[in-house]
PDB file of C-alpha atoms in Angstrom:
ATOM      1  CA  MET A   1      61.043  41.874   9.855  1.00 93.00           C
ATOM      2  CA  GLN A   2      64.264  42.012  11.850  1.00 94.00           C
ATOM      3  CA  ALA A   3      64.625  38.914  14.004  1.00 95.00           C
ATOM      4  CA  ILE A   4      67.161  37.909  16.626  1.00 97.00           C
ATOM      5  CA  ILE A   5      67.700  34.277  17.597  1.00 96.00           C
ATOM      6  CA  VAL A   6      69.686  33.193  20.644  1.00 97.00           C
ATOM      7  CA  GLY A   7      71.036  29.669  20.310  1.00 96.00           C
ATOM      8  CA  CYS A   8      72.578  28.130  17.208  1.00 96.00           C
ATOM      9  CA  GLY A   9      71.599  24.528  17.845  1.00 91.00           C
ATOM     10  CA  ARG A  10      69.251  22.493  15.680  1.00 88.00           C
ATOM     11  CA  VAL A  11      66.161  24.568  16.470  1.00 89.00           C
ATOM     12  CA  GLY A  12      67.963  27.885  16.087  1.00 92.00           C
ATOM     13  CA  VAL A  13      69.503  26.868  12.766  1.00 92.00           C
ATOM     14  CA  LEU A  14      66.201  25.659  11.330  1.00 90.00           C
ATOM     15  CA  LEU A  15      64.383  28.770  12.559  1.00 92.00           C
ATOM     16  CA  ALA A  16      67.061  31.046  11.084  1.00 93.00           C
ATOM     17  CA  HIS A  17      66.820  29.409   7.675  1.00 92.00           C
ATOM     18  CA  LEU A  18      63.011  29.445   7.715  1.00 90.00           C
ATOM     19  CA  LEU A  19      62.892  33.151   8.544  1.00 92.00           C
ATOM     20  CA  GLU A  20      65.579  34.010   6.023  1.00 92.00           C
ATOM     21  CA  HIS A  21      63.787  32.010   3.336  1.00 89.00           C
ATOM     22  CA  ASP A  22      60.694  34.145   3.973  1.00 89.00           C
ATOM     23  CA  GLY A  23      62.703  37.321   3.398  1.00 92.00           C
ATOM     24  CA  HIS A  24      63.371  38.398   6.978  1.00 93.00           C
ATOM     25  CA  GLN A  25      66.637  39.807   8.314  1.00 95.00           C
ATOM     26  CA  VAL A  26      68.112  37.392  10.838  1.00 96.00           C
ATOM     27  CA  THR A  27      70.839  37.765  13.447  1.00 98.00           C
ATOM     28  CA  ILE A  28      71.798  34.702  15.474  1.00 98.00           C
ATOM     29  CA  ILE A  29      73.737  34.746  18.752  1.00 98.00           C
ATOM     30  CA  ASP A  30      75.620  31.882  20.379  1.00 98.00           C
ATOM     31  CA  LYS A  31      78.283  31.710  23.070  1.00 96.00           C
ATOM     32  CA  LEU A  32      80.308  29.232  20.993  1.00 96.00           C
ATOM     33  CA  PRO A  33      81.749  30.508  17.707  1.00 95.00           C
ATOM     34  CA  THR A  34      81.975  26.935  16.426  1.00 96.00           C
ATOM     35  CA  ALA A  35      78.185  26.625  16.653  1.00 96.00           C
ATOM     36  CA  PHE A  36      77.766  28.828  13.588  1.00 96.00           C
ATOM     37  CA  ARG A  37      79.172  26.045  11.427  1.00 94.00           C
ATOM     38  CA  ASN A  38      75.738  24.451  11.781  1.00 92.00           C
ATOM     39  CA  LEU A  39      74.298  27.222   9.608  1.00 95.00           C
ATOM     40  CA  GLY A  40      76.144  26.056   6.506  1.00 90.00           C
ATOM     41  CA  THR A  41      77.311  28.284   3.691  1.00 88.00           C
ATOM     42  CA  GLY A  42      73.862  29.379   2.557  1.00 88.00           C
ATOM     43  CA  PHE A  43      73.083  31.581   5.550  1.00 94.00           C
ATOM     44  CA  ARG A  44      73.244  35.289   4.697  1.00 94.00           C
ATOM     45  CA  GLY A  45      72.348  36.785   8.064  1.00 95.00           C
ATOM     46  CA  ARG A  46      74.609  38.000  10.864  1.00 97.00           C
ATOM     47  CA  THR A  47      76.280  35.871  13.528  1.00 97.00           C
ATOM     48  CA  ILE A  48      77.464  37.234  16.867  1.00 98.00           C
ATOM     49  CA  THR A  49      79.442  35.389  19.525  1.00 98.00           C
ATOM     50  CA  GLY A  50      78.330  36.074  23.079  1.00 97.00           C
ATOM     51  CA  PHE A  51      75.672  35.458  25.689  1.00 96.00           C
ATOM     52  CA  GLY A  52      72.095  36.151  24.651  1.00 96.00           C
ATOM     53  CA  PHE A  53      71.306  38.001  27.869  1.00 95.00           C
ATOM     54  CA  ASP A  54      74.325  40.346  27.640  1.00 97.00           C
ATOM     55  CA  ARG A  55      72.974  43.813  26.876  1.00 97.00           C
ATOM     56  CA  ASP A  56      76.065  44.859  24.919  1.00 97.00           C
ATOM     57  CA  VAL A  57      75.862  41.734  22.783  1.00 97.00           C
ATOM     58  CA  LEU A  58      72.170  42.368  22.185  1.00 98.00           C
ATOM     59  CA  ARG A  59      72.822  45.967  21.185  1.00 97.00           C
ATOM     60  CA  GLU A  60      75.467  44.762  18.743  1.00 97.00           C
ATOM     61  CA  ALA A  61      72.841  42.415  17.322  1.00 97.00           C
ATOM     62  CA  GLY A  62      70.536  45.380  16.736  1.00 97.00           C
ATOM     63  CA  ILE A  63      67.946  44.556  19.348  1.00 97.00           C
ATOM     64  CA  GLU A  64      66.801  48.172  19.548  1.00 96.00           C
ATOM     65  CA  ARG A  65      65.447  47.748  16.001  1.00 96.00           C
ATOM     66  CA  ALA A  66      64.293  44.142  16.358  1.00 96.00           C
ATOM     67  CA  ASP A  67      60.708  43.159  15.649  1.00 94.00           C
ATOM     68  CA  ALA A  68      60.958  39.664  17.117  1.00 94.00           C
ATOM     69  CA  PHE A  69      63.237  37.730  19.466  1.00 95.00           C
ATOM     70  CA  ALA A  70      63.526  33.997  20.126  1.00 93.00           C
ATOM     71  CA  ALA A  71      65.629  32.328  22.824  1.00 94.00           C
ATOM     72  CA  VAL A  72      66.092  28.689  21.847  1.00 92.00           C
ATOM     73  CA  THR A  73      69.221  27.510  23.675  1.00 94.00           C
ATOM     74  CA  SER A  74      69.344  24.198  25.539  1.00 89.00           C
ATOM     75  CA  GLY A  75      68.876  25.880  28.937  1.00 90.00           C
ATOM     76  CA  ASP A  76      65.566  27.068  30.385  1.00 89.00           C
ATOM     77  CA  ASN A  77      67.218  29.613  32.674  1.00 91.00           C
ATOM     78  CA  SER A  78      69.305  31.127  29.877  1.00 93.00           C
ATOM     79  CA  ASN A  79      66.270  31.358  27.635  1.00 93.00           C
ATOM     80  CA  PHE A  80      64.177  32.977  30.347  1.00 92.00           C
ATOM     81  CA  VAL A  81      66.808  35.587  31.233  1.00 94.00           C
ATOM     82  CA  ALA A  82      67.470  36.440  27.578  1.00 96.00           C
ATOM     83  CA  ALA A  83      63.753  36.691  26.825  1.00 94.00           C
ATOM     84  CA  SER A  84      63.155  38.852  29.902  1.00 94.00           C
ATOM     85  CA  VAL A  85      65.910  41.280  28.904  1.00 96.00           C
ATOM     86  CA  ALA A  86      64.534  41.486  25.360  1.00 95.00           C
ATOM     87  CA  ARG A  87      61.023  42.156  26.607  1.00 92.00           C
ATOM     88  CA  ASP A  88      61.576  44.334  29.672  1.00 93.00           C
ATOM     89  CA  THR A  89      64.740  46.252  28.800  1.00 95.00           C
ATOM     90  CA  PHE A  90      64.485  46.612  25.036  1.00 96.00           C
ATOM     91  CA  ARG A  91      60.697  46.310  24.584  1.00 94.00           C
ATOM     92  CA  VAL A  92      60.904  43.911  21.653  1.00 94.00           C
ATOM     93  CA  PRO A  93      57.292  43.470  20.446  1.00 91.00           C
ATOM     94  CA  ILE A  94      57.388  39.682  20.032  1.00 89.00           C
ATOM     95  CA  VAL A  95      59.425  37.525  22.408  1.00 91.00           C
ATOM     96  CA  VAL A  96      59.424  33.724  22.420  1.00 88.00           C
ATOM     97  CA  ALA A  97      61.316  31.339  24.704  1.00 89.00           C
ATOM     98  CA  ARG A  98      61.857  27.631  24.280  1.00 87.00           C
ATOM     99  CA  ILE A  99      61.433  25.687  27.525  1.00 85.00           C
ATOM    100  CA  TYR A 100      62.037  22.087  28.510  1.00 82.00           C
ATOM    101  CA  ASP A 101      60.267  22.070  31.882  1.00 82.00           C
ATOM    102  CA  PRO A 102      56.497  22.315  31.234  1.00 74.00           C
ATOM    103  CA  GLN A 103      55.918  23.374  34.850  1.00 76.00           C
ATOM    104  CA  ARG A 104      57.543  26.717  34.078  1.00 79.00           C
ATOM    105  CA  GLU A 105      55.279  27.427  31.138  1.00 75.00           C
ATOM    106  CA  GLN A 106      52.483  29.195  33.013  1.00 74.00           C
ATOM    107  CA  ILE A 107      54.976  31.283  34.996  1.00 79.00           C
ATOM    108  CA  TYR A 108      56.622  32.564  31.837  1.00 79.00           C
ATOM    109  CA  ARG A 109      53.309  33.288  30.171  1.00 75.00           C
ATOM    110  CA  ARG A 110      52.071  35.284  33.148  1.00 77.00           C
ATOM    111  CA  LEU A 111      55.172  37.423  32.685  1.00 78.00           C
ATOM    112  CA  GLY A 112      54.209  38.050  29.065  1.00 77.00           C
ATOM    113  CA  ILE A 113      56.724  35.702  27.442  1.00 82.00           C
ATOM    114  CA  ARG A 114      55.409  33.342  24.800  1.00 81.00           C
ATOM    115  CA  THR A 115      56.729  29.830  25.246  1.00 80.00           C
ATOM    116  CA  ILE A 116      57.216  26.688  23.228  1.00 77.00           C
ATOM    117  CA  SER A 117      57.582  23.528  25.300  1.00 72.00           C
ATOM    118  CA  SER A 118      58.946  20.787  23.084  1.00 68.00           C
ATOM    119  CA  THR A 119      58.676  18.397  26.027  1.00 64.00           C
ATOM    120  CA  ALA A 120      54.964  18.952  26.619  1.00 61.00           C
ATOM    121  CA  TRP A 121      54.077  19.225  22.935  1.00 59.00           C
ATOM    122  CA  GLY A 122      56.053  16.096  22.104  1.00 61.00           C
ATOM    123  CA  ALA A 123      54.512  14.075  24.915  1.00 62.00           C
ATOM    124  CA  HIS A 124      50.967  15.003  23.887  1.00 60.00           C
ATOM    125  CA  LYS A 125      51.717  14.289  20.227  1.00 59.00           C
ATOM    126  CA  ILE A 126      53.256  10.901  21.025  1.00 56.00           C
ATOM    127  CA  LYS A 127      50.326  10.011  23.263  1.00 58.00           C
ATOM    128  CA  ARG A 128      47.861  10.739  20.472  1.00 55.00           C
ATOM    129  CA  LEU A 129      49.893   8.674  18.015  1.00 53.00           C
ATOM    130  CA  MET A 130      50.131   5.781  20.471  1.00 51.00           C
ATOM    131  CA  LEU A 131      46.378   5.876  20.983  1.00 51.00           C
ATOM    132  CA  ASN A 132      45.836   6.249  17.230  1.00 47.00           C
ATOM    133  CA  SER A 133      43.998   9.483  17.947  1.00 55.00           C
ATOM    134  CA  GLU A 134      42.100  11.195  15.148  1.00 66.00           C
ATOM    135  CA  LEU A 135      42.791  14.586  16.758  1.00 72.00           C
ATOM    136  CA  HIS A 136      45.947  16.664  16.583  1.00 70.00           C
ATOM    137  CA  GLY A 137      46.927  20.277  17.176  1.00 70.00           C
ATOM    138  CA  THR A 138      48.093  22.535  14.370  1.00 70.00           C
ATOM    139  CA  GLN A 139      48.633  25.899  16.083  1.00 75.00           C
ATOM    140  CA  GLU A 140      48.612  27.740  19.411  1.00 73.00           C
ATOM    141  CA  LEU A 141      47.016  31.185  19.661  1.00 76.00           C
ATOM    142  CA  GLY A 142      47.847  34.013  22.029  1.00 70.00           C
ATOM    143  CA  HIS A 143      49.938  32.667  24.877  1.00 65.00           C
ATOM    144  CA  GLY A 144      48.677  29.143  24.326  1.00 70.00           C
ATOM    145  CA  GLU A 145      45.204  29.613  25.779  1.00 80.00           C
ATOM    146  CA  VAL A 146      43.564  28.402  22.546  1.00 86.00           C
ATOM    147  CA  GLN A 147      44.556  25.506  20.280  1.00 83.00           C
ATOM    148  CA  VAL A 148      43.674  25.213  16.617  1.00 88.00           C
ATOM    149  CA  MET A 149      43.090  21.518  16.023  1.00 86.00           C
ATOM    150  CA  GLU A 150      42.271  19.176  13.173  1.00 86.00           C
ATOM    151  CA  ALA A 151      40.297  15.952  13.490  1.00 86.00           C
ATOM    152  CA  ARG A 152      39.265  13.217  11.088  1.00 87.00           C
ATOM    153  CA  VAL A 153      35.759  11.905  11.707  1.00 89.00           C
ATOM    154  CA  SER A 154      35.888   8.188  12.455  1.00 85.00           C
ATOM    155  CA  SER A 155      33.076   5.662  12.089  1.00 87.00           C
ATOM    156  CA  ALA A 156      32.449   6.019  15.826  1.00 85.00           C
ATOM    157  CA  VAL A 157      31.707   9.748  15.456  1.00 88.00           C
ATOM    158  CA  ALA A 158      29.917   9.648  12.076  1.00 91.00           C
ATOM    159  CA  GLY A 159      26.199  10.299  12.363  1.00 93.00           C
ATOM    160  CA  ARG A 160      26.560  12.864  15.106  1.00 93.00           C
ATOM    161  CA  LYS A 161      25.868  16.529  14.457  1.00 94.00           C
ATOM    162  CA  VAL A 162      28.305  19.417  14.600  1.00 94.00           C
ATOM    163  CA  ARG A 163      26.462  20.881  17.568  1.00 93.00           C
ATOM    164  CA  ASP A 164      27.292  17.741  19.577  1.00 92.00           C
ATOM    165  CA  LEU A 165      30.949  18.786  19.536  1.00 89.00           C
ATOM    166  CA  VAL A 166      30.457  22.473  20.368  1.00 90.00           C
ATOM    167  CA  TYR A 167      30.834  23.853  23.885  1.00 88.00           C
ATOM    168  CA  ASP A 168      30.272  27.569  24.368  1.00 84.00           C
ATOM    169  CA  GLY A 169      33.517  29.293  25.217  1.00 83.00           C
ATOM    170  CA  ALA A 170      35.513  26.069  24.985  1.00 90.00           C
ATOM    171  CA  VAL A 171      35.121  24.235  21.658  1.00 92.00           C
ATOM    172  CA  ASN A 172      33.997  25.504  18.258  1.00 92.00           C
ATOM    173  CA  VAL A 173      33.956  23.840  14.829  1.00 94.00           C
ATOM    174  CA  PHE A 174      34.876  26.637  12.419  1.00 94.00           C
ATOM    175  CA  ALA A 175      35.350  24.649   9.204  1.00 95.00           C
ATOM    176  CA  LEU A 176      34.630  21.235   7.721  1.00 95.00           C
ATOM    177  CA  VAL A 177      36.272  19.622   4.704  1.00 93.00           C
ATOM    178  CA  ARG A 178      34.248  16.931   2.928  1.00 93.00           C
ATOM    179  CA  GLU A 179      35.582  15.226  -0.190  1.00 89.00           C
ATOM    180  CA  GLY A 180      38.026  18.086  -0.687  1.00 89.00           C
ATOM    181  CA  GLN A 181      35.436  20.865  -0.381  1.00 92.00           C
ATOM    182  CA  ALA A 182      35.619  23.196   2.616  1.00 93.00           C
ATOM    183  CA  PHE A 183      32.667  24.987   4.173  1.00 95.00           C
ATOM    184  CA  ILE A 184      31.525  26.526   7.437  1.00 95.00           C
ATOM    185  CA  PRO A 185      29.137  23.984   8.926  1.00 95.00           C
ATOM    186  CA  ALA A 186      25.780  24.797  10.444  1.00 95.00           C
ATOM    187  CA  PRO A 187      25.130  23.268  13.872  1.00 94.00           C
ATOM    188  CA  ASN A 188      22.752  20.654  12.429  1.00 95.00           C
ATOM    189  CA  VAL A 189      25.170  19.283   9.793  1.00 95.00           C
ATOM    190  CA  VAL A 190      25.514  15.513  10.169  1.00 96.00           C
ATOM    191  CA  LEU A 191      29.112  14.303  10.252  1.00 95.00           C
ATOM    192  CA  GLN A 192      30.294  11.667   7.794  1.00 94.00           C
ATOM    193  CA  GLU A 193      33.201   9.289   8.161  1.00 91.00           C
ATOM    194  CA  GLY A 194      36.312  10.846   6.625  1.00 89.00           C
ATOM    195  CA  ASP A 195      35.208  14.454   7.188  1.00 92.00           C
ATOM    196  CA  ILE A 196      38.020  16.725   8.363  1.00 91.00           C
ATOM    197  CA  LEU A 197      37.038  19.084  11.166  1.00 92.00           C
ATOM    198  CA  HIS A 198      38.921  22.257  12.026  1.00 92.00           C
ATOM    199  CA  LEU A 199      38.317  23.314  15.603  1.00 91.00           C
ATOM    200  CA  SER A 200      39.278  26.070  17.994  1.00 92.00           C
ATOM    201  CA  VAL A 201      39.655  24.577  21.466  1.00 89.00           C
ATOM    202  CA  ALA A 202      40.408  26.185  24.808  1.00 88.00           C
ATOM    203  CA  THR A 203      43.562  24.503  26.067  1.00 81.00           C
ATOM    204  CA  ASP A 204      41.878  23.332  29.246  1.00 82.00           C
ATOM    205  CA  ALA A 205      39.147  21.670  27.134  1.00 84.00           C
ATOM    206  CA  VAL A 206      41.477  19.569  24.954  1.00 82.00           C
ATOM    207  CA  ASP A 207      40.929  16.462  27.084  1.00 79.00           C
ATOM    208  CA  LYS A 208      37.170  16.899  26.723  1.00 80.00           C
ATOM    209  CA  ILE A 209      37.254  17.001  22.919  1.00 81.00           C
ATOM    210  CA  GLU A 210      39.765  14.144  22.878  1.00 78.00           C
ATOM    211  CA  GLY A 211      37.210  12.055  24.718  1.00 75.00           C
ATOM    212  CA  LEU A 212      34.612  12.799  22.053  1.00 75.00           C
ATOM    213  CA  ILE A 213      36.758  12.510  18.932  1.00 76.00           C
ATOM    214  CA  GLY A 214      40.087  10.907  19.800  1.00 59.00           C
TER     215      GLY A 214
END
């Protein structure tokens, strides 16, 4: 895969190294040439100095052949403009933008841009840790409409059946791990303390399942 990253801060550097480690070809763009020092000497991809929404800079980066594009600078507006150009002008198949303002998330997604909100994700994660929640998210699907979540069954939930946690179109238990053995549970399986549940949850139903498990 040929990937382009805009922004050579901490997230951009980590993402570049992760993609390169997996064998992908990576080009990273930043307006400051000094930012590329963050990559260290082990980075083998390309670096280009310029603005991530500049079409000439993007062409130099090979965007016309790119399979994926991520805008992860420290500015929401810059990320949105760069992602929009990648998607609308160059038709990059996969476009992701990092955002800080969660209120913009739905707007971007309606425009077909996948988003990662470190602010919203971090706040929810911290809240669950503060409340000692047994539930945490592991992955977002699509444009964030569905969450893949993992939950440890506490003593308060033990004794209930899988079907008690299932809501049609909103919550599904697709796997259960008990004493290290994974299986697909039938609706009448009785939960035991220490079981690990893997769930698919509609994003707007997360609070509901938190109330049952968390």
